[in-house]
Amino acid sequence: MPLDAPLNSLGFTKPVSETRVVVAMSGGVDSSVVAAQLKEEGYDVVGVTLQLYDHGAALAKKGACCAGRDIHDARRVAEAMGFPHYVLDYENTFREAVIDEFADSYLAGATPVPCIRCNERVKFKDLLATAKDLDADCMATGHYIRREMGAEGAELHSAADANRDQSYFLFSTTQEQLDYLRFPLGGLASKAETRALAARYGLSVADKPDSQDICFVPNGNYAAVIEKLRPGAAEPGEIVHADGRVLGEHRGLIHYTVGQRRGLGIGGLDEPLYVVKLDVDNRRVVVGPKEMLATRRVPIREVNWIGGGGFADLAEREVLVRVRSTRPPAPAVIRPINATEAEVELLSPEQGVSPGQACVFYATEGSRVLGGGWIWKGR
């Protein structure tokens, strides 16, 4: 092949028909469109779906992925488009790598984000390794995020559609993984374009609703799942005002999160109160006025840096950070402690910053994702 041979749409200097791509298929419209689009372009497509949790329990649940009906939907798309499709049982791996930590984090008073751990520990680790075992040149997913080539190699960028952007959930993608991954939907202007493509390809999932909740948490009831996984986790205790007053009794720390206002069961007070701390050692829910939620200094660990150079090369870095998936990036300064730990100073206080959430870094200009870390209580 000549050195100046043109790149195909996935970035390889080889014919499309000789380029094998494994598509991670959840059974939803996004990954189905990716698979159909690449197949139509002539690529050697192989679809792979992971069964991540109990097949039978998920059949009746709407808005889930990676079990039951969704596996069936992924298989139907593969059959209709004419490419091979495999289902891999990762139920034990998923429980050990994601579900158990989710439960333990809640019991420790944190607010975990299991979708990030799933991408990090299952989809972009074990599934990616399977793709390489299948001699695939790359692996494609239906995530709304962009991979762009920069001066020093592949870069991660937020999606063109800010409403669909999933960069918060993919901050822990490593450079090695990024070199191998492809995200064909990241440049689309809206989800409507994705559904229009699904209709054009005649896919049975064209009108399928998006998944909403965490896949293994039916109806968003985290506490019920944790009680099932960790019997006895919902032990009652005191609801205490930050000034020391005992205001009532709670029904288990797992029912509360930092920043929560509703459902505290302590009505009749002059001021609105919010959960400002979960005191795990003393089984106390600490409440206080809204201003107590404001935070400027955020300790983080398990830092993943994909911004070029070494993370600790500079004493401080000016960036934008996102401390919750629903909030826009805000100006901050990162001060590395070592290669995997840092303190983030928010230039404007944020409310409800909680251990267990991610703090994701963005360039101050443009759309580049620089990495991120996990918020914790600090030393």
Coordinates of C-alpha atoms in Angstrom, one line a residue:
M1 CA 0.0 0.0 0.0
P2 CA 1.5 3.4 -1.0
L3 CA 2.4 5.7 1.9
D4 CA 0.2 8.4 0.5
A5 CA -2.8 6.1 0.2
P6 CA -6.0 7.9 1.3
L7 CA -7.5 7.1 4.7
N8 CA -10.9 5.4 4.9
S9 CA -13.6 6.9 7.1
L10 CA -12.3 5.0 10.1
G11 CA -8.7 6.3 9.6
F12 CA -7.0 3.3 8.0
T13 CA -5.0 3.1 4.8
K14 CA -6.7 0.0 3.6
P15 CA -9.8 -0.8 1.6
V16 CA -13.0 -0.6 3.5
S17 CA -13.9 -4.2 2.8
E18 CA -10.6 -5.3 4.4
T19 CA -11.2 -3.2 7.6
R20 CA -12.8 -5.1 10.4
V21 CA -14.7 -3.2 13.0
V22 CA -16.3 -4.6 16.1
V23 CA -19.4 -2.7 17.1
A24 CA -20.5 -2.7 20.8
M25 CA -24.2 -3.2 20.4
S26 CA -26.4 -2.4 23.5
G27 CA -29.7 -3.1 21.6
G28 CA -30.5 0.6 21.5
V29 CA -30.9 2.9 18.5
D30 CA -27.5 4.6 18.8
S31 CA -25.2 1.5 18.5
S32 CA -27.6 -0.1 16.0
V33 CA -27.2 2.9 13.7
V34 CA -23.4 2.8 14.0
A35 CA -23.4 -0.9 13.0
A36 CA -25.8 -0.4 10.1
Q37 CA -24.0 2.7 8.8
L38 CA -20.6 1.0 8.8
K39 CA -22.1 -2.1 7.2
E40 CA -23.6 0.0 4.5
E41 CA -20.3 1.7 3.9
G42 CA -18.8 -1.8 3.2
Y43 CA -16.8 -2.4 6.4
D44 CA -16.3 -5.9 7.8
V45 CA -18.7 -5.5 10.7
V46 CA -19.0 -7.8 13.7
G47 CA -21.6 -7.0 16.3
V48 CA -21.0 -7.9 20.0
T49 CA -23.5 -7.5 22.8
L50 CA -22.7 -8.0 26.5
Q51 CA -25.2 -9.7 28.8
L52 CA -24.4 -7.8 32.0
Y53 CA -27.0 -8.8 34.4
D54 CA -29.9 -11.2 35.0
H55 CA -31.5 -11.9 31.7
G56 CA -35.0 -12.8 33.1
A57 CA -35.3 -10.0 35.6
A58 CA -34.7 -7.4 32.8
L59 CA -37.2 -8.6 30.3
A60 CA -40.1 -6.6 31.7
K61 CA -38.0 -3.4 32.4
K62 CA -38.2 -0.5 30.0
G63 CA -35.3 1.8 29.5
A64 CA -32.6 -0.7 30.3
C65 CA -29.7 -2.1 28.2
C66 CA -27.5 -5.1 27.9
A67 CA -30.1 -7.8 28.9
G68 CA -33.3 -9.4 27.8
R69 CA -35.2 -7.5 25.1
D70 CA -32.1 -5.5 24.2
I71 CA -30.1 -8.5 23.3
H72 CA -32.9 -9.7 21.0
D73 CA -33.1 -6.2 19.4
A74 CA -29.4 -6.2 18.7
R75 CA -29.6 -9.6 17.1
R76 CA -32.5 -8.6 14.9
V77 CA -30.5 -5.6 13.6
A78 CA -27.5 -7.8 12.8
E79 CA -29.7 -10.3 10.9
A80 CA -31.4 -7.5 9.0
M81 CA -28.1 -5.9 7.9
G82 CA -26.3 -9.2 7.3
F83 CA -23.4 -9.2 9.7
P84 CA -22.4 -11.7 12.4
H85 CA -23.5 -11.0 16.0
Y86 CA -22.2 -12.5 19.2
V87 CA -23.6 -12.3 22.8
L88 CA -21.0 -12.6 25.6
D89 CA -22.0 -13.4 29.2
Y90 CA -20.2 -10.8 31.4
E91 CA -22.6 -11.1 34.2
N92 CA -20.0 -12.1 36.8
T93 CA -17.5 -9.6 35.6
F94 CA -20.1 -6.8 35.7
R95 CA -21.2 -7.6 39.2
E96 CA -17.6 -7.7 40.5
A97 CA -16.3 -4.7 38.6
V98 CA -19.4 -2.4 38.8
I99 CA -22.4 -3.5 40.9
D100 CA -20.5 -4.5 44.1
E101 CA -18.6 -1.2 44.1
F102 CA -21.8 0.7 43.5
A103 CA -23.4 -0.8 46.6
D104 CA -20.3 -0.4 48.8
S105 CA -19.9 3.2 47.7
Y106 CA -23.4 4.1 48.7
L107 CA -22.9 2.4 52.1
A108 CA -19.8 4.6 52.5
G109 CA -21.9 7.7 52.0
A110 CA -20.8 8.4 48.4
T111 CA -22.9 9.0 45.3
P112 CA -21.3 6.6 42.7
V113 CA -21.6 6.8 38.9
P114 CA -21.6 3.1 37.8
C115 CA -21.9 4.0 34.1
I116 CA -18.4 5.4 34.1
R117 CA -17.0 2.2 35.8
C118 CA -18.8 0.1 33.3
N119 CA -17.2 1.9 30.4
E120 CA -13.8 1.8 32.1
R121 CA -13.7 -1.7 33.5
V122 CA -16.0 -3.7 31.1
K123 CA -16.7 -2.2 27.8
F124 CA -13.4 -0.4 27.1
K125 CA -11.4 -3.2 28.8
D126 CA -12.7 -6.7 28.4
L127 CA -14.9 -6.0 25.4
L128 CA -12.1 -4.1 23.7
A129 CA -9.7 -7.0 24.3
T130 CA -12.3 -9.3 22.7
A131 CA -12.4 -7.0 19.7
K132 CA -8.6 -7.4 19.3
D133 CA -9.0 -11.2 19.7
L134 CA -11.4 -11.1 16.7
D135 CA -8.6 -9.3 14.7
A136 CA -10.6 -6.1 14.5
D137 CA -8.8 -3.0 13.4
C138 CA -10.9 -0.9 15.8
M139 CA -14.0 -1.0 18.0
A140 CA -16.9 1.4 17.4
T141 CA -19.6 2.4 19.9
G142 CA -22.8 4.5 19.9
H143 CA -21.5 7.1 22.4
Y144 CA -22.0 10.8 21.7
I145 CA -18.4 12.0 21.9
R146 CA -15.8 12.8 19.2
R147 CA -12.4 11.3 18.5
E148 CA -10.2 13.7 16.5
M149 CA -6.7 13.6 15.4
G150 CA -4.4 16.2 16.9
A151 CA -0.7 17.1 16.5
E152 CA 0.3 14.3 19.0
G153 CA -2.3 11.7 18.1
A154 CA -5.9 10.9 18.9
E155 CA -7.8 13.3 21.1
L156 CA -11.1 13.1 22.9
H157 CA -13.6 15.9 22.3
S158 CA -17.1 16.6 23.5
A159 CA -20.0 15.8 21.1
A160 CA -21.3 18.3 18.6
D161 CA -24.7 18.2 20.3
A162 CA -24.2 19.5 23.8
N163 CA -27.6 18.0 24.9
R164 CA -26.3 14.4 24.0
D165 CA -22.7 14.8 25.0
Q166 CA -21.4 11.8 27.0
S167 CA -17.9 13.1 27.8
Y168 CA -18.6 13.1 31.5
F169 CA -19.1 9.3 31.4
L170 CA -16.0 8.7 29.3
F171 CA -13.3 10.7 31.1
S172 CA -11.4 7.6 32.2
T173 CA -10.8 6.5 28.6
T174 CA -7.0 6.0 28.3
Q175 CA -4.9 7.1 25.4
E176 CA -4.3 3.5 24.4
Q177 CA -8.1 2.8 24.3
L178 CA -8.7 6.1 22.4
D179 CA -6.3 5.0 19.7
Y180 CA -8.4 1.9 19.1
L181 CA -11.9 3.3 19.6
R182 CA -14.2 5.1 17.1
F183 CA -17.4 7.1 17.8
P184 CA -19.3 7.7 14.6
L185 CA -22.2 9.6 16.1
G186 CA -20.2 12.3 17.9
G187 CA -20.4 14.8 15.1
L188 CA -24.2 14.6 14.6
A189 CA -26.2 17.7 15.4
S190 CA -29.0 16.0 17.2
K191 CA -30.6 12.7 18.2
A192 CA -33.2 13.3 15.6
E193 CA -30.5 12.7 13.0
T194 CA -29.7 9.3 14.5
R195 CA -33.4 8.3 14.5
A196 CA -33.7 9.5 10.9
L197 CA -30.7 7.2 9.9
A198 CA -32.3 4.3 11.8
A199 CA -35.5 4.8 9.8
R200 CA -33.6 5.1 6.5
Y201 CA -31.9 1.7 7.3
G202 CA -35.2 0.2 8.2
L203 CA -34.1 -0.7 11.7
S204 CA -36.7 -2.2 14.1
V205 CA -35.3 0.0 16.9
A206 CA -35.8 3.3 15.1
D207 CA -38.4 4.5 17.6
K208 CA -37.1 2.7 20.6
P209 CA -37.0 4.9 23.7
D210 CA -33.7 5.9 25.2
S211 CA -32.5 4.2 28.3
Q212 CA -33.0 6.5 31.4
D213 CA -32.0 4.8 34.6
I214 CA -28.9 2.9 35.6
C215 CA -29.4 -0.5 33.8
F216 CA -29.4 -2.7 36.9
V217 CA -31.6 -0.3 39.0
P218 CA -35.3 -0.9 38.2
N219 CA -37.3 2.3 38.3
G220 CA -34.4 4.3 39.8
N221 CA -34.9 2.8 43.2
Y222 CA -31.2 2.6 44.3
A223 CA -32.0 1.8 47.9
A224 CA -34.0 -1.4 47.0
V225 CA -31.1 -2.7 45.0
I226 CA -28.6 -2.0 47.7
E227 CA -30.7 -3.6 50.4
K228 CA -30.9 -6.7 48.2
L229 CA -27.2 -6.8 47.7
R230 CA -26.2 -5.8 51.2
P231 CA -28.9 -7.1 53.7
G232 CA -29.2 -4.9 56.7
A233 CA -27.9 -1.8 54.9
A234 CA -30.9 0.3 55.7
E235 CA -30.4 0.7 59.5
P236 CA -32.1 3.8 60.9
G237 CA -30.4 6.7 62.6
E238 CA -30.7 10.3 63.5
I239 CA -31.2 13.3 61.3
V240 CA -29.1 16.1 62.9
H241 CA -28.9 19.8 62.1
A242 CA -25.3 21.0 61.5
D243 CA -25.7 23.0 64.7
G244 CA -26.1 19.7 66.7
R245 CA -29.9 19.6 67.1
V246 CA -31.5 16.2 66.6
L247 CA -34.5 16.8 64.2
G248 CA -35.8 13.3 63.6
E249 CA -35.0 9.8 62.5
H250 CA -34.0 8.6 59.1
R251 CA -34.7 5.1 57.6
G252 CA -31.2 4.3 56.4
L253 CA -28.3 6.4 54.9
I254 CA -28.8 4.6 51.6
H255 CA -32.0 6.6 51.1
Y256 CA -30.2 10.0 51.1
T257 CA -27.7 11.9 49.0
V258 CA -25.8 15.1 49.5
G259 CA -27.8 18.0 48.2
Q260 CA -31.2 16.3 48.8
R261 CA -34.0 18.5 50.1
R262 CA -37.3 16.5 49.5
G263 CA -38.3 13.4 51.4
L264 CA -36.4 14.2 54.6
G265 CA -39.5 13.9 56.8
I266 CA -38.6 16.9 59.0
G267 CA -41.2 19.4 57.9
G268 CA -42.5 22.4 60.0
L269 CA -39.2 24.2 60.2
D270 CA -38.6 27.8 59.4
E271 CA -35.9 27.3 56.9
P272 CA -35.5 24.8 54.0
L273 CA -32.9 22.2 54.9
Y274 CA -30.6 20.1 52.6
V275 CA -28.5 17.0 53.2
V276 CA -25.0 18.5 53.6
K277 CA -23.2 15.4 54.9
L278 CA -23.7 11.7 55.5
D279 CA -21.9 10.7 58.7
V280 CA -21.5 7.0 58.1
D281 CA -19.6 6.2 61.3
N282 CA -22.4 7.5 63.4
R283 CA -25.3 6.7 61.0
R284 CA -26.3 10.3 60.9
V285 CA -27.8 12.4 58.1
V286 CA -26.5 15.9 58.7
V287 CA -28.7 18.7 57.3
G288 CA -28.3 22.5 57.0
P289 CA -29.1 25.6 54.9
K290 CA -28.4 25.7 51.2
E291 CA -25.3 27.8 51.6
M292 CA -23.5 25.0 53.4
L293 CA -23.5 23.0 50.2
A294 CA -21.3 25.5 48.5
T295 CA -17.8 24.1 47.8
R296 CA -14.7 25.5 46.1
R297 CA -12.0 23.0 46.9
V298 CA -12.5 19.5 45.6
P299 CA -10.0 16.6 46.3
I300 CA -9.8 14.1 43.5
R301 CA -7.9 10.8 43.0
E302 CA -7.5 8.1 40.3
V303 CA -6.8 10.8 37.8
N304 CA -6.8 9.9 34.1
W305 CA -4.9 12.5 32.1
I306 CA -5.1 12.5 28.3
G307 CA -4.2 16.1 27.8
G308 CA -0.7 15.6 26.6
G309 CA 2.5 15.5 28.6
G310 CA 2.6 14.4 32.2
F311 CA -0.3 15.3 34.6
A312 CA 2.1 16.4 37.3
D313 CA 4.5 18.3 35.0
L314 CA 2.9 21.6 36.0
A315 CA 2.3 22.9 39.5
E316 CA -1.2 24.1 38.4
R317 CA -3.4 24.1 35.3
E318 CA -6.3 26.4 34.3
V319 CA -9.1 24.3 33.0
L320 CA -12.9 23.9 32.9
V321 CA -14.3 21.2 35.1
R322 CA -17.7 19.5 35.3
V323 CA -18.5 18.0 38.8
R324 CA -21.8 16.5 37.8
S325 CA -23.1 15.2 34.5
T326 CA -26.0 17.7 34.5
R327 CA -23.8 20.8 35.0
P328 CA -21.9 22.8 32.4
P329 CA -18.1 23.0 32.6
A330 CA -16.9 25.8 34.9
P331 CA -13.5 27.6 35.4
A332 CA -11.2 25.9 37.8
V333 CA -7.5 25.4 38.7
I334 CA -6.0 21.9 39.1
R335 CA -3.1 21.5 41.5
P336 CA -1.6 18.0 41.1
I337 CA -0.3 16.3 44.2
N338 CA 1.2 13.4 42.2
A339 CA 0.4 11.6 39.0
T340 CA -3.0 10.4 40.2
E341 CA -4.2 12.8 42.9
A342 CA -4.9 16.6 42.9
E343 CA -6.9 19.3 44.4
V344 CA -9.3 21.2 42.2
E345 CA -10.2 24.8 43.1
L346 CA -13.4 26.0 41.6
L347 CA -13.3 29.7 40.8
S348 CA -17.0 30.0 41.7
P349 CA -18.5 27.7 44.4
E350 CA -20.6 24.8 43.3
Q351 CA -23.3 23.3 45.4
G352 CA -23.8 19.6 46.1
V353 CA -20.3 18.4 45.2
S354 CA -20.4 14.8 46.4
P355 CA -17.8 12.0 47.0
G356 CA -18.2 9.3 44.4
Q357 CA -19.0 11.7 41.5
A358 CA -16.5 12.4 38.8
C359 CA -14.7 15.7 38.2
V360 CA -14.0 15.9 34.4
F361 CA -11.4 18.3 32.9
Y362 CA -11.9 20.3 29.7
A363 CA -9.7 22.7 27.8
T364 CA -10.5 26.4 28.4
E365 CA -11.0 26.9 24.7
G366 CA -12.4 24.4 22.2
S367 CA -14.0 21.1 23.0
R368 CA -11.1 18.9 24.0
V369 CA -11.6 16.5 27.0
L370 CA -8.4 16.4 29.1
G371 CA -9.3 13.6 31.5
G372 CA -10.6 13.7 35.0
G373 CA -10.7 12.1 38.4
W374 CA -12.9 10.8 41.2
I375 CA -14.1 13.1 43.9
W376 CA -13.4 11.9 47.4
K377 CA -13.4 13.2 51.0
G378 CA -9.7 13.9 51.1
R379 CA -7.2 13.1 53.7

